[in-house]
Structures are given as structure tokens and as C-alpha cells.
Short mmCIF file of C-alpha atoms and ligand atoms in Angstrom, two decimals:
data_model
loop_
_atom_site.label_atom_id
_atom_site.label_comp_id
_atom_site.label_asym_id
_atom_site.label_seq_id
_atom_site.Cartn_x
_atom_site.Cartn_y
_atom_site.Cartn_z
CA MET A 14 0.02 0.10 0.11
CA LYS A 15 1.21 3.52 -0.83
CA LYS A 16 1.91 5.93 1.73
CA SER A 17 -0.28 9.09 1.95
CA LYS A 18 2.43 11.54 0.63
CA ASP A 19 2.81 9.23 -2.41
CA LEU A 20 -0.86 9.11 -3.30
CA ARG A 21 -2.40 11.34 -5.97
CA ILE A 22 -6.02 11.79 -5.74
CA ALA A 23 -8.47 13.71 -8.01
CA VAL A 24 -11.58 15.41 -6.55
CA THR A 25 -14.39 16.44 -8.76
CA GLY A 26 -17.05 19.01 -7.43
CA ALA A 27 -14.15 20.42 -5.56
CA ASN A 28 -16.12 23.62 -4.34
CA GLY A 29 -18.79 21.50 -2.54
CA PHE A 30 -19.39 20.98 1.07
CA VAL A 31 -18.21 17.23 1.31
CA ALA A 32 -15.40 18.02 -1.18
CA GLN A 33 -14.01 20.90 0.68
CA ASN A 34 -13.92 18.87 4.02
CA THR A 35 -12.33 15.83 2.14
CA ARG A 36 -9.72 17.88 0.41
CA TYR A 37 -8.85 19.35 3.75
CA LEU A 38 -8.38 16.01 5.37
CA LEU A 39 -6.37 14.52 2.45
CA ASN A 40 -4.23 17.53 2.17
CA ASN A 41 -3.32 17.32 5.82
CA LYS A 42 -2.45 13.65 5.26
CA GLY A 43 0.03 14.91 2.58
CA VAL A 44 -1.92 13.43 -0.51
CA LYS A 45 -1.16 15.21 -3.71
CA LEU A 46 -4.52 16.70 -4.81
CA TYR A 47 -6.09 17.52 -8.01
CA GLY A 48 -9.19 19.54 -7.45
CA ILE A 49 -11.61 19.71 -10.35
CA SER A 50 -14.51 22.41 -10.35
CA ARG A 51 -16.50 24.60 -12.65
CA LYS A 52 -15.39 27.60 -11.17
CA ASN A 53 -12.43 29.18 -9.39
CA PHE A 54 -11.87 27.87 -5.81
CA SER A 55 -9.13 28.39 -3.18
CA ASN A 56 -6.71 25.46 -3.50
CA TYR A 57 -3.96 24.16 -1.29
CA LYS A 58 -0.36 25.11 -2.01
CA SER A 59 0.45 21.68 -3.40
CA GLU A 60 -2.97 21.10 -4.88
CA SER A 61 -3.41 21.34 -8.75
CA LYS A 62 -6.36 23.50 -9.52
CA ILE A 63 -8.41 22.39 -12.49
CA ILE A 64 -11.23 24.71 -13.55
CA SER A 65 -13.37 23.25 -16.35
CA PRO A 66 -17.08 24.56 -16.63
CA ASP A 67 -17.88 21.66 -19.06
CA ILE A 68 -15.60 18.95 -17.75
CA SER A 69 -13.34 18.95 -20.85
CA LEU A 70 -12.00 15.27 -21.08
CA LYS A 71 -9.07 16.18 -23.32
CA GLU A 72 -7.92 18.98 -21.20
CA ILE A 73 -8.35 17.35 -17.81
CA SER A 74 -7.18 13.99 -18.60
CA ARG A 75 -3.82 15.23 -19.45
CA LYS A 76 -3.40 16.78 -16.05
CA LEU A 77 -4.47 13.62 -14.19
CA LYS A 78 -1.92 11.19 -15.48
CA ASN A 79 -0.70 8.89 -12.63
CA CYS A 80 -3.48 9.60 -10.16
CA ASP A 81 -4.25 6.59 -8.03
CA ALA A 82 -7.96 7.55 -7.44
CA LEU A 83 -10.92 9.71 -8.24
CA ILE A 84 -13.41 10.95 -5.67
CA HIS A 85 -16.53 11.86 -7.56
CA LEU A 86 -18.48 14.49 -5.51
CA ILE A 87 -20.48 16.12 -8.26
CA GLY A 88 -24.10 15.73 -7.44
CA THR A 89 -27.33 17.68 -6.96
CA GLY A 90 -30.51 17.25 -5.00
CA LYS A 91 -32.22 20.28 -6.44
CA LEU A 92 -33.56 20.96 -9.80
CA THR A 93 -32.51 24.23 -11.45
CA ALA A 94 -33.35 25.93 -14.68
CA ASN A 95 -29.96 24.67 -16.26
CA SER A 96 -29.76 21.35 -14.71
CA THR A 97 -31.73 18.09 -14.06
CA TYR A 98 -30.97 15.07 -11.85
CA LYS A 99 -30.23 13.20 -14.92
CA SER A 100 -27.89 15.67 -16.40
CA VAL A 101 -25.78 16.19 -13.25
CA ASN A 102 -26.07 12.84 -11.36
CA LEU A 103 -26.06 10.54 -14.36
CA ASP A 104 -24.72 12.17 -17.39
CA LEU A 105 -21.74 13.76 -15.52
CA THR A 106 -21.05 10.43 -13.80
CA LYS A 107 -20.77 8.87 -17.19
CA LYS A 108 -18.43 11.58 -18.23
CA ILE A 109 -16.32 11.12 -15.14
CA ILE A 110 -15.98 7.42 -15.81
CA LEU A 111 -14.74 8.18 -19.22
CA LEU A 112 -12.24 10.69 -17.61
CA CYS A 113 -10.99 7.90 -15.24
CA LYS A 114 -10.35 5.69 -18.35
CA LYS A 115 -8.75 8.28 -20.39
CA SER A 116 -6.45 9.11 -17.39
CA LYS A 117 -5.84 5.48 -16.50
CA ILE A 118 -7.24 5.98 -13.03
CA LYS A 119 -8.41 2.61 -11.61
CA LYS A 120 -10.22 3.55 -8.45
CA ILE A 121 -13.52 5.63 -8.12
CA VAL A 122 -15.33 6.59 -5.06
CA TYR A 123 -18.85 7.81 -5.32
CA ILE A 124 -21.41 9.25 -2.78
CA SER A 125 -24.89 8.03 -3.66
CA GLY A 126 -28.03 8.29 -1.41
CA LEU A 127 -29.32 6.16 1.35
CA GLY A 128 -32.49 4.49 0.18
CA VAL A 129 -31.41 4.22 -3.47
CA SER A 130 -32.31 0.99 -5.05
CA LYS A 131 -33.50 -0.64 -8.38
CA ASN A 132 -37.13 -0.02 -7.24
CA SER A 133 -36.63 3.82 -6.85
CA ILE A 134 -39.06 5.85 -8.74
CA SER A 135 -38.24 9.46 -7.83
CA PRO A 136 -36.17 11.37 -10.44
CA TYR A 137 -33.45 11.99 -7.76
CA PHE A 138 -33.30 8.35 -6.64
CA THR A 139 -33.47 7.02 -10.08
CA SER A 140 -30.61 9.21 -11.40
CA LYS A 141 -28.40 8.12 -8.55
CA TYR A 142 -29.34 4.37 -9.05
CA LYS A 143 -28.32 4.64 -12.70
CA ALA A 144 -25.09 6.37 -11.82
CA GLU A 145 -24.31 3.58 -9.45
CA GLN A 146 -24.93 1.01 -12.08
CA GLU A 147 -22.67 2.85 -14.70
CA ILE A 148 -19.83 2.89 -12.10
CA ILE A 149 -20.55 -0.81 -11.23
CA ASN A 150 -20.34 -1.82 -14.91
CA SER A 151 -17.43 0.39 -15.73
CA GLY A 152 -14.76 -2.05 -14.77
CA LEU A 153 -13.19 0.42 -12.37
CA ASP A 154 -12.53 -0.46 -8.90
CA TYR A 155 -15.36 1.24 -7.04
CA THR A 156 -16.66 2.18 -3.55
CA ILE A 157 -20.20 3.45 -3.66
CA LEU A 158 -21.23 5.13 -0.37
CA ARG A 159 -24.95 5.50 0.18
CA ALA A 160 -25.14 8.51 2.47
CA SER A 161 -27.87 9.61 5.02
CA TYR A 162 -27.64 13.39 6.04
CA ILE A 163 -24.00 14.40 6.15
CA ILE A 164 -23.65 17.12 8.74
CA GLY A 165 -20.93 19.79 9.48
CA LYS A 166 -20.43 23.37 9.23
CA ASN A 167 -22.73 24.77 6.39
CA ASP A 168 -24.23 21.56 5.40
CA PRO A 169 -27.35 21.96 3.42
CA LEU A 170 -29.68 20.79 6.31
CA VAL A 171 -27.97 23.08 8.81
CA ILE A 172 -28.24 26.09 6.32
CA ASN A 173 -31.91 25.29 5.90
CA LEU A 174 -32.74 25.19 9.62
CA LYS A 175 -30.67 28.22 10.15
CA ASN A 176 -32.52 30.22 7.49
CA GLN A 177 -35.92 29.08 8.96
CA ILE A 178 -34.70 30.23 12.42
CA LYS A 179 -33.95 33.57 11.00
CA LYS A 180 -37.50 33.80 9.69
CA GLY A 181 -38.78 33.00 13.17
CA LYS A 182 -40.08 29.52 12.85
CA ILE A 183 -39.07 25.97 11.77
CA ILE A 184 -41.60 23.99 9.60
CA ILE A 185 -41.73 20.21 10.21
CA PRO A 186 -43.54 18.40 7.27
CA GLY A 187 -46.12 15.94 8.78
CA GLU A 188 -45.54 14.78 12.40
CA GLY A 189 -41.76 14.66 11.85
CA ASN A 190 -41.55 10.86 13.15
CA TYR A 191 -39.61 9.69 10.18
CA HIS A 192 -35.85 9.06 10.84
CA LEU A 193 -32.45 10.30 9.71
CA GLN A 194 -29.09 8.90 10.67
CA PRO A 195 -26.71 11.87 10.43
CA ILE A 196 -23.07 11.32 9.84
CA TYR A 197 -20.17 13.87 10.60
CA VAL A 198 -18.60 15.17 7.47
CA ASN A 199 -15.09 14.64 9.00
CA ASP A 200 -16.01 11.12 9.53
CA VAL A 201 -17.27 10.87 5.86
CA ALA A 202 -13.75 12.33 4.68
CA GLU A 203 -12.13 9.49 6.70
CA VAL A 204 -14.21 6.77 5.14
CA ILE A 205 -13.43 8.27 1.67
CA TYR A 206 -9.72 7.99 2.41
CA ASN A 207 -10.19 4.47 3.72
CA SER A 208 -12.09 3.68 0.55
CA VAL A 209 -8.97 4.63 -1.44
CA ILE A 210 -6.17 2.90 0.56
CA SER A 211 -7.88 -0.18 1.78
CA LYS A 212 -8.63 -3.25 -0.28
CA LYS A 213 -11.61 -4.03 2.11
CA PHE A 214 -13.52 -1.16 0.33
CA SER A 215 -12.93 -2.68 -3.12
CA ASN A 216 -16.07 -3.10 -5.25
CA ILE A 217 -18.75 -2.59 -2.61
CA ILE A 218 -21.85 -0.45 -1.76
CA LEU A 219 -21.90 0.64 1.74
CA GLU A 220 -24.30 2.68 3.88
CA LEU A 221 -22.73 5.90 4.99
CA VAL A 222 -24.66 6.20 8.14
CA GLY A 223 -23.79 7.70 11.61
CA PRO A 224 -24.04 5.75 14.91
CA GLU A 225 -27.56 7.19 15.97
CA LYS A 226 -30.86 7.23 14.47
CA VAL A 227 -33.08 10.34 15.33
CA THR A 228 -36.61 11.45 14.28
CA PHE A 229 -36.58 14.63 12.37
CA LYS A 230 -38.80 16.09 15.11
CA GLU A 231 -36.18 15.35 17.69
CA PHE A 232 -33.32 16.58 15.45
CA VAL A 233 -35.17 19.98 15.06
CA LYS A 234 -35.71 20.20 18.87
CA LEU A 235 -32.16 19.58 19.72
CA PHE A 236 -30.97 22.08 16.93
CA LYS A 237 -33.24 24.74 18.08
CA GLY A 238 -31.89 24.40 21.65
CA LYS A 239 -33.02 27.05 24.07
CA ARG A 240 -34.00 29.52 21.34
CA LYS A 241 -37.66 30.80 21.42
CA ILE A 242 -38.57 29.67 18.06
CA LYS A 243 -41.96 28.39 16.95
CA ILE A 244 -42.02 24.75 15.65
CA GLU A 245 -44.87 24.21 13.08
CA ASN A 246 -46.22 21.12 11.86
CA ILE A 247 -47.65 21.33 8.31
CA ASP A 248 -49.47 18.15 6.71
CA LEU A 249 -47.54 16.41 4.13
CA GLU A 250 -49.91 17.09 1.17
CA HIS A 251 -49.50 20.70 1.92
CA ALA A 252 -45.68 20.49 1.97
CA PHE A 253 -45.73 18.59 -1.38
CA HIS A 254 -48.00 21.18 -2.85
CA THR A 255 -45.93 24.12 -1.84
CA ALA A 256 -42.76 22.23 -2.97
CA LEU A 257 -44.41 21.84 -6.42
CA LYS A 258 -45.57 25.59 -6.53
CA ASP A 259 -42.66 27.47 -4.97
CA PRO A 260 -38.99 26.77 -6.02
CA ASN A 261 -37.88 28.51 -2.88
CA SER A 262 -39.95 26.47 -0.41
CA ASN A 263 -38.09 25.13 2.73
CA TYR A 264 -38.20 21.58 1.65
CA GLY A 265 -38.11 20.47 -2.21
CA ILE A 266 -39.96 17.63 -3.53
CA GLU A 267 -36.84 15.41 -3.20
CA ASP A 268 -36.15 16.55 0.32
CA LEU A 269 -39.58 15.46 1.20
CA ASN A 270 -39.31 12.11 -0.59
CA ILE A 271 -36.07 11.42 1.39
CA MET A 272 -37.61 12.52 4.71
CA ILE A 273 -40.78 10.40 4.50
CA GLY A 274 -38.68 7.47 2.96
CA ASP A 275 -37.55 7.06 6.63
CA PHE A 276 -34.26 5.60 5.34
CA THR A 277 -31.78 4.17 8.04
CA GLY A 278 -28.85 1.81 7.47
CA ASN A 279 -26.28 -0.47 8.85
CA HIS A 280 -23.66 1.58 10.91
CA GLU A 281 -22.04 -1.45 12.39
CA LYS A 282 -20.85 -2.72 9.07
CA LEU A 283 -19.30 0.60 8.33
CA LYS A 284 -17.59 0.77 11.67
CA GLN A 285 -16.30 -2.62 11.48
CA LEU A 286 -14.84 -2.10 7.94
CA SER A 287 -13.19 1.23 8.63
CA GLY A 288 -12.27 0.71 12.33
CA LEU A 289 -13.09 4.36 12.87
CA LYS A 290 -14.63 5.77 15.79
CA PHE A 291 -17.68 7.86 14.64
CA LYS A 292 -19.06 11.00 16.28
CA LYS A 293 -22.58 10.93 17.54
CA PHE A 294 -24.74 13.82 16.12
CA ARG A 295 -25.44 15.19 19.53
CA GLU A 296 -21.69 15.67 20.17
CA ILE A 297 -21.48 17.38 16.73
CA LEU A 298 -24.27 19.77 17.45
CA GLN A 299 -22.87 20.78 20.72
CA ALA A 300 -19.18 20.84 20.03
CA SER A 301 -19.06 22.66 16.77
CA SER A 302 -21.79 25.09 17.43
CA LEU A 303 -23.41 24.17 14.11
CA SER A 304 -26.84 25.17 15.40
N1 NAP B 418 -24.61 16.41 1.84
C1 NAP B 418 -25.41 15.31 1.99
O1 NAP B 418 -26.00 15.24 3.09
C2 NAP B 418 -25.44 14.26 1.07
C3 NAP B 418 -26.28 13.04 1.18
C4 NAP B 418 -26.36 12.16 0.39
C5 NAP B 418 -25.75 12.22 -0.77
N2 NAP B 418 -24.84 13.22 -1.07
C6 NAP B 418 -24.04 13.28 -2.34
O2 NAP B 418 -22.70 13.62 -2.09
C7 NAP B 418 -22.18 14.35 -3.09
C8 NAP B 418 -21.62 15.77 -2.58
O3 NAP B 418 -22.60 16.40 -1.84
P1 NAP B 418 -22.31 17.83 -1.30
O4 NAP B 418 -23.25 17.88 0.03
O5 NAP B 418 -20.93 18.17 -1.12
O6 NAP B 418 -23.10 18.68 -2.33
P2 NAP B 418 -22.72 20.13 -2.78
O7 NAP B 418 -22.23 20.96 -1.78
O8 NAP B 418 -23.99 20.74 -3.64
O9 NAP B 418 -21.43 19.94 -3.91
C9 NAP B 418 -21.82 19.33 -5.12
C10 NAP B 418 -20.93 19.89 -6.15
O10 NAP B 418 -21.34 19.32 -7.46
C11 NAP B 418 -21.06 20.14 -8.41
N3 NAP B 418 -22.14 20.33 -9.33
C12 NAP B 418 -23.44 20.65 -8.97
N4 NAP B 418 -24.17 20.86 -9.95
C13 NAP B 418 -23.32 20.76 -11.09
C14 NAP B 418 -23.54 20.93 -12.52
N5 NAP B 418 -24.76 21.32 -12.93
N6 NAP B 418 -22.36 20.79 -13.30
C15 NAP B 418 -21.23 20.39 -12.68
N7 NAP B 418 -20.97 20.36 -11.37
C16 NAP B 418 -22.04 20.47 -10.62
C17 NAP B 418 -20.58 21.49 -7.75
O11 NAP B 418 -19.10 21.57 -7.85
P3 NAP B 418 -18.28 22.78 -8.20
O12 NAP B 418 -18.95 23.98 -7.48
O13 NAP B 418 -16.93 22.55 -7.58
O14 NAP B 418 -18.24 22.76 -9.72
C18 NAP B 418 -21.12 21.35 -6.29
O15 NAP B 418 -20.19 22.03 -5.49
C19 NAP B 418 -23.23 14.72 -4.04
O16 NAP B 418 -23.32 13.69 -5.08
C20 NAP B 418 -24.55 14.50 -3.20
O17 NAP B 418 -25.59 13.98 -3.95
C21 NAP B 418 -24.75 14.16 -0.25
#
């Protein structure tokens, strides 16, 4: 096995939440990084910065020769005027697989979503499932991590709840009795590193879930803490209706699908395989003043 300082790792979606935290960890371990993004970003001293708005294969592949692995962190859970789940989650994954082949990179690590399966019907889940299938059938050595909510400073869920707090109330779709299994972004970065260096992570799909399950209702209560903020339950039909009508609603259609999907996973397997000690979400909420 190579030492960290001899490893060369490419990271797509370099500007994103998980990518920033993963690049931080890898850089600290002495890994030589190749960050790939659509737009400018602040890179580490020894990190090669690759800016390519349309992921130009010819241009990027030349720069990635001799990389040991690629961590594919491009993805979206929100529709915009310019992008669909298919165009970002599936089509760009196909392109990244071609990039790996062209650059002779043998290992790919991908973050999919908890609850993704061949029976998925929603556009987000379907795009993630099809992206998984492309990776599995690519011939590359792969680790697919199906993530629950990844939490840390400025994660999408924390930003959403903070924005609602600013407006004076937090909305809970339905009763809020569905579960999440939050995992700390620093732990996610460690798992990604392990996926690159350990053969135990070769050609597997793993659930990327934290040590504790919590209902959304309880999570919101803990997040709110002692603040005098109103918590309002709205019925699910109303929540879906608002999500369909208003692109700026607190919860998009896919947020709601994920929530009511009530997806939880096997943390013990992840713990055993990685040998890591994972943070509990309560410790994260308290220690890093996320809320
Ligand atoms: N955060 C979670 O709780 C969670 C849970 C389950 C799965 N995941 C998956 O984990 C991966 C990373 O998530 P994240 O939370 O770090 O997301 P994020 O902060 O939104 O970052 C995703 C990155 O993907 C790239 N991207 C988005 N739309 C794009 C487009 N139209 N064209 C090209 N690149 C585009 C962007 O990279 P640049 O700005 O650098 O170009 C963006 O920063 C995603 O695949 C996501 O689906 C995350």
C-alpha cells in the first residue's frame, strides 16, 4: 500500500461541502490533490487546481496522469433551470467514468444516497441508482457510499434550519416521526480516504450512516436548543403542494421524498470495515456550534 504522501487523488465538485472537507483531510495527510471544479476555488499550496466549466475530457485527462483514485463528488439534490438530476447525477457520472479511463485512473469513490435501489421511482433516486450502475459496470474498482444526512459546518440541512430560524419558525412536514441517521462530514472524509487505501472497500456499496438514528422532530428540537422559535407542523400534502409551486420552499420535492422515505442503514458494518470511531450527532451539534 502506498504512503499518503505518495498518493495522487483527483476530486470532482471540489467546491462542494463534502469535497471541501475531504480535500482538507487529504491535504493534511500529505496526499497530492487535483481539485476539479466549474469555477475558481481556493486550493492548497500543493494542490493542482483544474477549472473546467464543461468537464473537458481532453484537457483534464492530460493533467490527471498517474492519479491513484478519483473521488466523484459532483451531484445535486435540487432542480434548477439549467440542470436536471439526470444531467448532473447521471450524465456527468458517465463523463467522469470516461475521464478515469482516459487518465488510466483505476479507482473511483462515489457518494450516492441512502435508500437508493432498483425499485426507486423518484427522479433523484433514479438518477443516483443509474449512476451507481454505470460505475459498477465500468470495470473500475469502486466504492459506492450511500449517504444519509452528512452534517458539518454549512451543510445543506444546517443552512436550511438556520434560514428558517432567521425567519422565526421551523416547519416540520407531517408529524416529523421519520428518521435520519446523520453522519459527521469529517468522518465521511475519513471513510473516503479508507475507501482509497484499503482493499476492504474494493467493489462494494456501503451505507454511509452515523451511529445514531433520530426522528426529524427530535433533531429539530435539539438543533433549536433554548431559542424561542416556533415549531410548526404542516400536513404532508400541503408540504408537497408548496414544494411543487414554490422553488424557494423550505423543503423541495426530493427533500420530502427522502424524509418520508424514513431511510436508515447499517452503521455497524461501516464501523467494522473502517475501524473508525464515529461522532454522534449530539456531540457534533454541541461541540462545533453548528446550530
Ligand atoms: N450532503 C449530504 O447530506 C449528502 C447526502 C447524500 C448524498 N450526497 C451526495 O454527495 C455528493 C456531494 O454532496 P455535497 O453535499 O458536497 O453537495 P454540494 O455541496 O452541493 O456539492 C456538489 C458539487 O457538485 C458540483 N455540481 C453541482 N451541480 C453541477 C452541475 N450542474 N455541473 C457540474 N458540477 C455540478 C459542484 O461542484 P463545483 O462547484 O466545484 O463545480 C457542487 O459544488 C453529491 O453527489 C450528493 O448528491 C450528499
